[in-house]
Amino acid sequence: MKYILSWVLLCVYFNITVVNAQEKFTLSGVVSDQKNNETLIGVNIIFPDINTGTTTNEYGFFSITLPKGNYEIVISYLGYKNLDEKIDLNNNITQNYQLAEVLENLDEVIITENVEKLNISTPQMSVNTLTAKTIKQLPVVLGEPDVIKAITLLPGVSSAGESASGFNVRGGSADQNLILLDEATIYNSSHLFGLFSVFNPDAIKDLKLYKGGIPARYGGRVSSVLDIYQKEGNSNEFHANGGIGLVASRLLAEGPLKKDKGSFLFGGRSSYAHLFLPLFNLDNVAYFYDLNTKLSYKLNGRNNIYLSGYFGRDVFSIADSFENTYGNTVLNFRWNHLFSDKLFSNLSLIYSDYYYGLKLNFVEFNWNSGIQNFNVKYDFKHYLSNKFKLFYGLNSIYYKFNPGKIEPSSSTSGINPYKLIDKYAFENALYFDIEQKLSDRLQLSYGFRFSSFLRLGQDELNIYDNNQAVVFNQELQIYQKAEPTRTETFKRSHVIKTFNNLEPRLSLAYQLNNNTSIKVSYNRLSQYLHLLSNTSSPTPLDVWAPSGKYIKPQLLDQVAVGYFKNFTNDMYSLEVESFYKTIKNRIDYIDGADLIANDAIEQVILNGKAKAYGLELLLRKNQGKLKGWLAYTLSKSQQQTPGRTSAELGINNGNWYYTPYDKTHDISVTGNYQLSDKWELNSNFLFQTGQPTTYPVGQYQYNGITIASFSDRNSSRLPAYHRLDISLNYTPKPHKKKGYQSYWVFSIYNVYNRKNANSITFRENRNTGANEAIRLSIFGAIPSVSYNFKF
């Protein structure tokens, strides 16, 4: 650690010395939208005379230090008019810029990772960005725009199937993705068991998915980071927009708290299909709702504060016998402070909560579980010179885990109250990230994250012989639960177990020419939280558990190399990446593991390892009437849990087996064609190799009972998944840019009515006595229509 800190300080000293040896000055400021004062993320500030530049950060701030002189400055951003002016840099200048949105229906890039040539040279790789407009264009089930389904059209990203929660990145599980909304953690990203995502596209300002080369400011998950920022709200004038669909509607309002100083944003969504169920004599309920809010205020030129929040709930009930309620709650207070024209800081105080409640009226008891955390983050961005930027910060997270609580719902209930033991933990991290330009062709991004995890005291902790909560039965050749020898009680302030991990990060870009570059990245990440689930996709009933005495943190090492090219005057772009990653301590479950309401979950868990590797291709057409992309992923994802000793078999006889997230081939084609000023055609086609599964290969009789004999774990596959979706957007008055504006979306999900298998089960035919396979499909062809408006 001390050698790394010494290297960082040496680099800082060297660069400050170089800067001071020359007469240089700093231009800094904020870039925002001229119409609503919304700060813009990732705006290019380019100095073409010297072929250099920078981009704005998450809060629209930029800083660049250059030699004294006169320069041409070009400020460009997707969907906005370029700003081109002269600047005389003979002292330090603070200058804010506002960009005007392009009103004409000009060509627009669908996926934007800033297609300017400047970004060919940046070391950041394995990142995709989607605009809110793109998300709304994509045809989806029931016509409701969906963030999660949109990112599954990108290379390296897939889902477990239709109506499956979460998403999988480069062969990882859904719980290995860090999902952030205004820096707050979202633990369940889906509504209605995966039918919709929890993100309102109207409220989204910026969305980035990091699959590799993950900066050191992120940590806590080993597969990816989905970083979403909400809009700040219009500080100039009041506006509203929304949409009305067949099953759900949404409305968002924004306006000034004080003109040019403060703004508010309130958004809400709700489904209402359940209101029509009584027409079919169905006494069931299934609906969701969520609320987004954000308050922003500019105290002065150096201080801004933000208060943002999200609240979402799903309700599912069957008559009067069963009711299920679950959802996320987040709240975040942020303070931006500018110490100088080179030093930007952000302090965040964050609260996140995931709640799961279950009412079983027919047995008269209620169940609830969840996870809460309180997070303090302090981040600094230090723009030391044009060739050297230093990002550093720290954060501390306090966790409370509620594995479950049972309470009788009435005085006549025969159920006794029961509480699974709460668990507590404290996660801390310190990070440094450096971006350094070594030459006109070579740029580096390197740093480290030092993380620590403290498992805190709890009311009871099981103690086992040899610290093994799982034992191997030599006679039966199976793993079984160990019996605890005793229990221990700890004070909350007591630390049961401590983990420390150093997580280095490195990315490199070498520019072959103005349009082509090669990039390489390596990162190590640690994950201290685990989602206990033996299904292929998360369910609301799944419980998060912390690392501790018997569960080790997951440790990932990933290497990626890529080739990037813009050609034909940026009309086309090509990204090709190859990756290889390994994960230590990936949890696995013994056969027959019971995960629900298990107060000794360590008795069914073994620590294994996983690996994934593959090739990703993304070919985009960025201009013209026809725009879109082709994404292809060739990959393999496997897991292994060998025996702890030579006498143990391990899981699946200690052999490698495919994870449920393995998709050998994953192809998606997305297109957008401008038929006329009023009509726009959108489509996407998906093909995926079938999901790994375990089929029975035989059966035998035991005491008159037929028992199935199964193949090796995940040695079979479901049939291949594929579908075609189309949508047609109609804008009655396309040239109207003020006042009330609207457009219609007509779409068909799964045009050719493919019956994709969600699962295949086996049973005995009562009439013939023969075994038969039953395919369960969720969706066929689904037409929908929605009406969208703004004013």
mmCIF file with all atom_site columns, C-alpha atoms in Angstrom, residues 68-235:
data_model
loop_
_atom_site.group_PDB
_atom_site.id
_atom_site.type_symbol
_atom_site.label_atom_id
_atom_site.label_alt_id
_atom_site.label_comp_id
_atom_site.label_asym_id
_atom_site.label_entity_id
_atom_site.label_seq_id
_atom_site.pdbx_PDB_ins_code
_atom_site.Cartn_x
_atom_site.Cartn_y
_atom_site.Cartn_z
_atom_site.occupancy
_atom_site.B_iso_or_equiv
_atom_site.pdbx_formal_charge
_atom_site.auth_seq_id
_atom_site.auth_comp_id
_atom_site.auth_asym_id
_atom_site.auth_atom_id
_atom_site.pdbx_PDB_model_num
ATOM 1   C CA . LYS A 1 68  ? -0.857  30.711  -22.480 1.00 0.00 ? 68  LYS A CA 1
ATOM 2   C CA . GLY A 1 69  ? -2.208  31.683  -25.897 1.00 0.00 ? 69  GLY A CA 1
ATOM 3   C CA . ASN A 1 70  ? -5.147  32.259  -28.212 1.00 0.00 ? 70  ASN A CA 1
ATOM 4   C CA . TYR A 1 71  ? -7.243  29.213  -29.035 1.00 0.00 ? 71  TYR A CA 1
ATOM 5   C CA . GLU A 1 72  ? -10.264 28.106  -30.974 1.00 0.00 ? 72  GLU A CA 1
ATOM 6   C CA . ILE A 1 73  ? -12.627 26.132  -28.724 1.00 0.00 ? 73  ILE A CA 1
ATOM 7   C CA . VAL A 1 74  ? -15.302 23.789  -30.070 1.00 0.00 ? 74  VAL A CA 1
ATOM 8   C CA . ILE A 1 75  ? -17.965 22.481  -27.680 1.00 0.00 ? 75  ILE A CA 1
ATOM 9   C CA . SER A 1 76  ? -20.016 19.611  -29.064 1.00 0.00 ? 76  SER A CA 1
ATOM 10  C CA . TYR A 1 77  ? -22.664 17.263  -27.716 1.00 0.00 ? 77  TYR A CA 1
ATOM 11  C CA . LEU A 1 78  ? -25.036 14.813  -29.308 1.00 0.00 ? 78  LEU A CA 1
ATOM 12  C CA . GLY A 1 79  ? -28.331 16.464  -30.305 1.00 0.00 ? 79  GLY A CA 1
ATOM 13  C CA . TYR A 1 80  ? -27.030 20.013  -29.776 1.00 0.00 ? 80  TYR A CA 1
ATOM 14  C CA . LYS A 1 81  ? -25.587 22.700  -32.030 1.00 0.00 ? 81  LYS A CA 1
ATOM 15  C CA . ASN A 1 82  ? -21.801 22.993  -31.880 1.00 0.00 ? 82  ASN A CA 1
ATOM 16  C CA . LEU A 1 83  ? -20.479 26.064  -30.112 1.00 0.00 ? 83  LEU A CA 1
ATOM 17  C CA . ASP A 1 84  ? -17.367 27.468  -31.787 1.00 0.00 ? 84  ASP A CA 1
ATOM 18  C CA . GLU A 1 85  ? -15.555 30.543  -30.452 1.00 0.00 ? 85  GLU A CA 1
ATOM 19  C CA . LYS A 1 86  ? -12.147 32.108  -29.776 1.00 0.00 ? 86  LYS A CA 1
ATOM 20  C CA . ILE A 1 87  ? -10.635 32.422  -26.337 1.00 0.00 ? 87  ILE A CA 1
ATOM 21  C CA . ASP A 1 88  ? -7.605  34.364  -25.106 1.00 0.00 ? 88  ASP A CA 1
ATOM 22  C CA . LEU A 1 89  ? -6.145  32.260  -22.314 1.00 0.00 ? 89  LEU A CA 1
ATOM 23  C CA . ASN A 1 90  ? -3.796  34.697  -20.562 1.00 0.00 ? 90  ASN A CA 1
ATOM 24  C CA . ASN A 1 91  ? -5.082  34.026  -17.033 1.00 0.00 ? 91  ASN A CA 1
ATOM 25  C CA . ASN A 1 92  ? -7.275  31.514  -15.214 1.00 0.00 ? 92  ASN A CA 1
ATOM 26  C CA . ILE A 1 93  ? -10.807 31.762  -16.631 1.00 0.00 ? 93  ILE A CA 1
ATOM 27  C CA . THR A 1 94  ? -14.099 30.446  -15.257 1.00 0.00 ? 94  THR A CA 1
ATOM 28  C CA . GLN A 1 95  ? -16.607 30.348  -18.110 1.00 0.00 ? 95  GLN A CA 1
ATOM 29  C CA . ASN A 1 96  ? -19.955 28.547  -18.225 1.00 0.00 ? 96  ASN A CA 1
ATOM 30  C CA . TYR A 1 97  ? -21.384 27.530  -21.588 1.00 0.00 ? 97  TYR A CA 1
ATOM 31  C CA . GLN A 1 98  ? -24.921 26.776  -22.727 1.00 0.00 ? 98  GLN A CA 1
ATOM 32  C CA . LEU A 1 99  ? -25.738 24.673  -25.769 1.00 0.00 ? 99  LEU A CA 1
ATOM 33  C CA . ALA A 1 100 ? -28.857 24.985  -27.887 1.00 0.00 ? 100 ALA A CA 1
ATOM 34  C CA . GLU A 1 101 ? -30.719 21.814  -28.781 1.00 0.00 ? 101 GLU A CA 1
ATOM 35  C CA . VAL A 1 102 ? -31.048 21.013  -32.478 1.00 0.00 ? 102 VAL A CA 1
ATOM 36  C CA . LEU A 1 103 ? -34.716 21.604  -33.287 1.00 0.00 ? 103 LEU A CA 1
ATOM 37  C CA . GLU A 1 104 ? -34.700 19.991  -36.700 1.00 0.00 ? 104 GLU A CA 1
ATOM 38  C CA . ASN A 1 105 ? -35.144 16.255  -36.966 1.00 0.00 ? 105 ASN A CA 1
ATOM 39  C CA . LEU A 1 106 ? -31.502 15.695  -37.822 1.00 0.00 ? 106 LEU A CA 1
ATOM 40  C CA . ASP A 1 107 ? -29.651 12.416  -37.816 1.00 0.00 ? 107 ASP A CA 1
ATOM 41  C CA . GLU A 1 108 ? -28.955 11.116  -34.336 1.00 0.00 ? 108 GLU A CA 1
ATOM 42  C CA . VAL A 1 109 ? -26.624 8.477   -33.037 1.00 0.00 ? 109 VAL A CA 1
ATOM 43  C CA . ILE A 1 110 ? -28.602 5.729   -31.340 1.00 0.00 ? 110 ILE A CA 1
ATOM 44  C CA . ILE A 1 111 ? -25.945 4.412   -28.998 1.00 0.00 ? 111 ILE A CA 1
ATOM 45  C CA . THR A 1 112 ? -23.553 7.141   -27.969 1.00 0.00 ? 112 THR A CA 1
ATOM 46  C CA . GLU A 1 113 ? -20.209 6.568   -26.422 1.00 0.00 ? 113 GLU A CA 1
ATOM 47  C CA . ASN A 1 114 ? -19.277 10.038  -27.678 1.00 0.00 ? 114 ASN A CA 1
ATOM 48  C CA . VAL A 1 115 ? -18.414 9.222   -31.277 1.00 0.00 ? 115 VAL A CA 1
ATOM 49  C CA . GLU A 1 116 ? -16.021 12.183  -31.544 1.00 0.00 ? 116 GLU A CA 1
ATOM 50  C CA . LYS A 1 117 ? -12.528 11.152  -32.579 1.00 0.00 ? 117 LYS A CA 1
ATOM 51  C CA . LEU A 1 118 ? -11.248 12.382  -29.227 1.00 0.00 ? 118 LEU A CA 1
ATOM 52  C CA . ASN A 1 119 ? -12.716 9.319   -27.538 1.00 0.00 ? 119 ASN A CA 1
ATOM 53  C CA . ILE A 1 120 ? -10.876 6.935   -29.810 1.00 0.00 ? 120 ILE A CA 1
ATOM 54  C CA . SER A 1 121 ? -7.829  7.827   -27.735 1.00 0.00 ? 121 SER A CA 1
ATOM 55  C CA . THR A 1 122 ? -9.347  7.601   -24.242 1.00 0.00 ? 122 THR A CA 1
ATOM 56  C CA . PRO A 1 123 ? -8.419  4.450   -22.295 1.00 0.00 ? 123 PRO A CA 1
ATOM 57  C CA . GLN A 1 124 ? -11.968 3.728   -21.129 1.00 0.00 ? 124 GLN A CA 1
ATOM 58  C CA . MET A 1 125 ? -13.342 0.568   -22.750 1.00 0.00 ? 125 MET A CA 1
ATOM 59  C CA . SER A 1 126 ? -16.145 -1.970  -22.229 1.00 0.00 ? 126 SER A CA 1
ATOM 60  C CA . VAL A 1 127 ? -18.658 0.840   -21.689 1.00 0.00 ? 127 VAL A CA 1
ATOM 61  C CA . ASN A 1 128 ? -21.997 1.424   -23.406 1.00 0.00 ? 128 ASN A CA 1
ATOM 62  C CA . THR A 1 129 ? -24.310 4.405   -23.118 1.00 0.00 ? 129 THR A CA 1
ATOM 63  C CA . LEU A 1 130 ? -27.974 4.629   -24.048 1.00 0.00 ? 130 LEU A CA 1
ATOM 64  C CA . THR A 1 131 ? -30.013 7.799   -24.402 1.00 0.00 ? 131 THR A CA 1
ATOM 65  C CA . ALA A 1 132 ? -33.539 8.078   -23.047 1.00 0.00 ? 132 ALA A CA 1
ATOM 66  C CA . LYS A 1 133 ? -34.738 8.661   -26.613 1.00 0.00 ? 133 LYS A CA 1
ATOM 67  C CA . THR A 1 134 ? -33.243 5.359   -27.766 1.00 0.00 ? 134 THR A CA 1
ATOM 68  C CA . ILE A 1 135 ? -34.867 3.476   -24.910 1.00 0.00 ? 135 ILE A CA 1
ATOM 69  C CA . LYS A 1 136 ? -38.267 4.891   -25.873 1.00 0.00 ? 136 LYS A CA 1
ATOM 70  C CA . GLN A 1 137 ? -37.784 3.930   -29.525 1.00 0.00 ? 137 GLN A CA 1
ATOM 71  C CA . LEU A 1 138 ? -37.154 0.240   -28.904 1.00 0.00 ? 138 LEU A CA 1
ATOM 72  C CA . PRO A 1 139 ? -40.154 -2.086  -29.277 1.00 0.00 ? 139 PRO A CA 1
ATOM 73  C CA . VAL A 1 140 ? -40.863 -3.896  -26.004 1.00 0.00 ? 140 VAL A CA 1
ATOM 74  C CA . VAL A 1 141 ? -43.558 -6.053  -24.460 1.00 0.00 ? 141 VAL A CA 1
ATOM 75  C CA . LEU A 1 142 ? -46.835 -4.186  -23.794 1.00 0.00 ? 142 LEU A CA 1
ATOM 76  C CA . GLY A 1 143 ? -45.318 -0.965  -25.184 1.00 0.00 ? 143 GLY A CA 1
ATOM 77  C CA . GLU A 1 144 ? -43.779 0.282   -21.908 1.00 0.00 ? 144 GLU A CA 1
ATOM 78  C CA . PRO A 1 145 ? -40.209 1.663   -22.429 1.00 0.00 ? 145 PRO A CA 1
ATOM 79  C CA . ASP A 1 146 ? -37.783 -0.455  -20.456 1.00 0.00 ? 146 ASP A CA 1
ATOM 80  C CA . VAL A 1 147 ? -34.184 0.330   -19.488 1.00 0.00 ? 147 VAL A CA 1
ATOM 81  C CA . ILE A 1 148 ? -33.174 -3.221  -18.574 1.00 0.00 ? 148 ILE A CA 1
ATOM 82  C CA . LYS A 1 149 ? -34.562 -4.785  -21.748 1.00 0.00 ? 149 LYS A CA 1
ATOM 83  C CA . ALA A 1 150 ? -32.792 -2.072  -23.760 1.00 0.00 ? 150 ALA A CA 1
ATOM 84  C CA . ILE A 1 151 ? -29.335 -2.877  -22.379 1.00 0.00 ? 151 ILE A CA 1
ATOM 85  C CA . THR A 1 152 ? -29.825 -6.601  -23.090 1.00 0.00 ? 152 THR A CA 1
ATOM 86  C CA . LEU A 1 153 ? -29.556 -5.642  -26.773 1.00 0.00 ? 153 LEU A CA 1
ATOM 87  C CA . LEU A 1 154 ? -25.915 -4.704  -26.195 1.00 0.00 ? 154 LEU A CA 1
ATOM 88  C CA . PRO A 1 155 ? -23.011 -7.156  -26.603 1.00 0.00 ? 155 PRO A CA 1
ATOM 89  C CA . GLY A 1 156 ? -22.100 -9.098  -23.489 1.00 0.00 ? 156 GLY A CA 1
ATOM 90  C CA . VAL A 1 157 ? -25.490 -8.485  -21.837 1.00 0.00 ? 157 VAL A CA 1
ATOM 91  C CA . SER A 1 158 ? -28.352 -10.982 -21.635 1.00 0.00 ? 158 SER A CA 1
ATOM 92  C CA . SER A 1 159 ? -31.268 -11.970 -19.443 1.00 0.00 ? 159 SER A CA 1
ATOM 93  C CA . ALA A 1 160 ? -32.406 -15.304 -18.060 1.00 0.00 ? 160 ALA A CA 1
ATOM 94  C CA . GLY A 1 161 ? -35.493 -15.223 -20.285 1.00 0.00 ? 161 GLY A CA 1
ATOM 95  C CA . GLU A 1 162 ? -38.854 -13.570 -20.693 1.00 0.00 ? 162 GLU A CA 1
ATOM 96  C CA . SER A 1 163 ? -40.336 -12.213 -17.477 1.00 0.00 ? 163 SER A CA 1
ATOM 97  C CA . ALA A 1 164 ? -36.988 -12.737 -15.737 1.00 0.00 ? 164 ALA A CA 1
ATOM 98  C CA . SER A 1 165 ? -35.677 -10.197 -13.253 1.00 0.00 ? 165 SER A CA 1
ATOM 99  C CA . GLY A 1 166 ? -32.320 -8.517  -13.632 1.00 0.00 ? 166 GLY A CA 1
ATOM 100 C CA . PHE A 1 167 ? -29.697 -8.999  -16.324 1.00 0.00 ? 167 PHE A CA 1
ATOM 101 C CA . ASN A 1 168 ? -26.454 -10.899 -16.811 1.00 0.00 ? 168 ASN A CA 1
ATOM 102 C CA . VAL A 1 169 ? -23.157 -9.397  -17.959 1.00 0.00 ? 169 VAL A CA 1
ATOM 103 C CA . ARG A 1 170 ? -20.328 -11.445 -19.453 1.00 0.00 ? 170 ARG A CA 1
ATOM 104 C CA . GLY A 1 171 ? -21.585 -14.688 -17.950 1.00 0.00 ? 171 GLY A CA 1
ATOM 105 C CA . GLY A 1 172 ? -22.144 -13.293 -14.454 1.00 0.00 ? 172 GLY A CA 1
ATOM 106 C CA . SER A 1 173 ? -25.215 -13.577 -12.259 1.00 0.00 ? 173 SER A CA 1
ATOM 107 C CA . ALA A 1 174 ? -27.707 -10.755 -11.675 1.00 0.00 ? 174 ALA A CA 1
ATOM 108 C CA . ASP A 1 175 ? -26.507 -10.110 -8.112  1.00 0.00 ? 175 ASP A CA 1
ATOM 109 C CA . GLN A 1 176 ? -23.007 -9.382  -9.451  1.00 0.00 ? 176 GLN A CA 1
ATOM 110 C CA . ASN A 1 177 ? -24.244 -6.140  -11.057 1.00 0.00 ? 177 ASN A CA 1
ATOM 111 C CA . LEU A 1 178 ? -24.017 -2.884  -9.105  1.00 0.00 ? 178 LEU A CA 1
ATOM 112 C CA . ILE A 1 179 ? -27.105 -0.850  -10.042 1.00 0.00 ? 179 ILE A CA 1
ATOM 113 C CA . LEU A 1 180 ? -26.976 2.820   -9.057  1.00 0.00 ? 180 LEU A CA 1
ATOM 114 C CA . LEU A 1 181 ? -29.675 5.478   -9.309  1.00 0.00 ? 181 LEU A CA 1
ATOM 115 C CA . ASP A 1 182 ? -28.203 8.877   -8.450  1.00 0.00 ? 182 ASP A CA 1
ATOM 116 C CA . GLU A 1 183 ? -25.426 6.936   -6.653  1.00 0.00 ? 183 GLU A CA 1
ATOM 117 C CA . ALA A 1 184 ? -27.909 4.976   -4.489  1.00 0.00 ? 184 ALA A CA 1
ATOM 118 C CA . THR A 1 185 ? -27.960 1.171   -4.702  1.00 0.00 ? 185 THR A CA 1
ATOM 119 C CA . ILE A 1 186 ? -31.003 -0.507  -6.253  1.00 0.00 ? 186 ILE A CA 1
ATOM 120 C CA . TYR A 1 187 ? -31.317 -4.105  -5.021  1.00 0.00 ? 187 TYR A CA 1
ATOM 121 C CA . ASN A 1 188 ? -34.178 -5.236  -7.283  1.00 0.00 ? 188 ASN A CA 1
ATOM 122 C CA . SER A 1 189 ? -34.328 -3.690  -10.751 1.00 0.00 ? 189 SER A CA 1
ATOM 123 C CA . SER A 1 190 ? -37.648 -5.190  -11.869 1.00 0.00 ? 190 SER A CA 1
ATOM 124 C CA . HIS A 1 191 ? -41.387 -4.686  -11.534 1.00 0.00 ? 191 HIS A CA 1
ATOM 125 C CA . LEU A 1 192 ? -43.943 -7.507  -11.769 1.00 0.00 ? 192 LEU A CA 1
ATOM 126 C CA . PHE A 1 193 ? -41.319 -10.277 -11.557 1.00 0.00 ? 193 PHE A CA 1
ATOM 127 C CA . GLY A 1 194 ? -39.311 -8.966  -14.515 1.00 0.00 ? 194 GLY A CA 1
ATOM 128 C CA . LEU A 1 195 ? -42.082 -7.707  -16.800 1.00 0.00 ? 195 LEU A CA 1
ATOM 129 C CA . PHE A 1 196 ? -40.907 -4.071  -16.434 1.00 0.00 ? 196 PHE A CA 1
ATOM 130 C CA . SER A 1 197 ? -37.855 -2.336  -14.986 1.00 0.00 ? 197 SER A CA 1
ATOM 131 C CA . VAL A 1 198 ? -37.980 0.076   -12.057 1.00 0.00 ? 198 VAL A CA 1
ATOM 132 C CA . PHE A 1 199 ? -36.546 2.971   -14.076 1.00 0.00 ? 199 PHE A CA 1
ATOM 133 C CA . ASN A 1 200 ? -38.816 5.650   -15.529 1.00 0.00 ? 200 ASN A CA 1
ATOM 134 C CA . PRO A 1 201 ? -37.188 6.592   -18.875 1.00 0.00 ? 201 PRO A CA 1
ATOM 135 C CA . ASP A 1 202 ? -38.669 10.104  -18.689 1.00 0.00 ? 202 ASP A CA 1
ATOM 136 C CA . ALA A 1 203 ? -36.601 10.808  -15.561 1.00 0.00 ? 203 ALA A CA 1
ATOM 137 C CA . ILE A 1 204 ? -33.281 9.508   -16.921 1.00 0.00 ? 204 ILE A CA 1
ATOM 138 C CA . LYS A 1 205 ? -30.532 11.958  -17.792 1.00 0.00 ? 205 LYS A CA 1
ATOM 139 C CA . ASP A 1 206 ? -27.582 9.639   -18.347 1.00 0.00 ? 206 ASP A CA 1
ATOM 140 C CA . LEU A 1 207 ? -27.029 5.872   -18.375 1.00 0.00 ? 207 LEU A CA 1
ATOM 141 C CA . LYS A 1 208 ? -23.714 4.050   -18.542 1.00 0.00 ? 208 LYS A CA 1
ATOM 142 C CA . LEU A 1 209 ? -23.034 0.332   -18.323 1.00 0.00 ? 209 LEU A CA 1
ATOM 143 C CA . TYR A 1 210 ? -19.466 -0.643  -17.354 1.00 0.00 ? 210 TYR A CA 1
ATOM 144 C CA . LYS A 1 211 ? -18.666 -4.261  -18.263 1.00 0.00 ? 211 LYS A CA 1
ATOM 145 C CA . GLY A 1 212 ? -14.909 -4.090  -17.804 1.00 0.00 ? 212 GLY A CA 1
ATOM 146 C CA . GLY A 1 213 ? -12.101 -1.614  -17.206 1.00 0.00 ? 213 GLY A CA 1
ATOM 147 C CA . ILE A 1 214 ? -14.235 -0.409  -14.303 1.00 0.00 ? 214 ILE A CA 1
ATOM 148 C CA . PRO A 1 215 ? -12.867 2.787   -12.671 1.00 0.00 ? 215 PRO A CA 1
ATOM 149 C CA . ALA A 1 216 ? -11.660 2.535   -9.077  1.00 0.00 ? 216 ALA A CA 1
ATOM 150 C CA . ARG A 1 217 ? -14.479 4.765   -7.799  1.00 0.00 ? 217 ARG A CA 1
ATOM 151 C CA . TYR A 1 218 ? -16.808 1.779   -8.255  1.00 0.00 ? 218 TYR A CA 1
ATOM 152 C CA . GLY A 1 219 ? -16.722 -1.368  -6.168  1.00 0.00 ? 219 GLY A CA 1
ATOM 153 C CA . GLY A 1 220 ? -18.775 -3.955  -4.344  1.00 0.00 ? 220 GLY A CA 1
ATOM 154 C CA . ARG A 1 221 ? -19.831 -6.074  -7.347  1.00 0.00 ? 221 ARG A CA 1
ATOM 155 C CA . VAL A 1 222 ? -17.757 -8.242  -9.685  1.00 0.00 ? 222 VAL A CA 1
ATOM 156 C CA . SER A 1 223 ? -19.585 -8.245  -13.046 1.00 0.00 ? 223 SER A CA 1
ATOM 157 C CA . SER A 1 224 ? -20.712 -4.749  -14.000 1.00 0.00 ? 224 SER A CA 1
ATOM 158 C CA . VAL A 1 225 ? -21.859 -1.292  -12.946 1.00 0.00 ? 225 VAL A CA 1
ATOM 159 C CA . LEU A 1 226 ? -25.075 0.241   -14.282 1.00 0.00 ? 226 LEU A CA 1
ATOM 160 C CA . ASP A 1 227 ? -24.790 3.931   -13.365 1.00 0.00 ? 227 ASP A CA 1
ATOM 161 C CA . ILE A 1 228 ? -27.959 5.998   -13.919 1.00 0.00 ? 228 ILE A CA 1
ATOM 162 C CA . TYR A 1 229 ? -28.418 9.688   -13.189 1.00 0.00 ? 229 TYR A CA 1
ATOM 163 C CA . GLN A 1 230 ? -31.806 11.366  -13.007 1.00 0.00 ? 230 GLN A CA 1
ATOM 164 C CA . LYS A 1 231 ? -32.567 14.699  -14.602 1.00 0.00 ? 231 LYS A CA 1
ATOM 165 C CA . GLU A 1 232 ? -32.195 17.758  -12.390 1.00 0.00 ? 232 GLU A CA 1
ATOM 166 C CA . GLY A 1 233 ? -35.374 19.514  -13.540 1.00 0.00 ? 233 GLY A CA 1
ATOM 167 C CA . ASN A 1 234 ? -36.010 22.631  -15.609 1.00 0.00 ? 234 ASN A CA 1
ATOM 168 C CA . SER A 1 235 ? -34.985 25.788  -13.737 1.00 0.00 ? 235 SER A CA 1
#
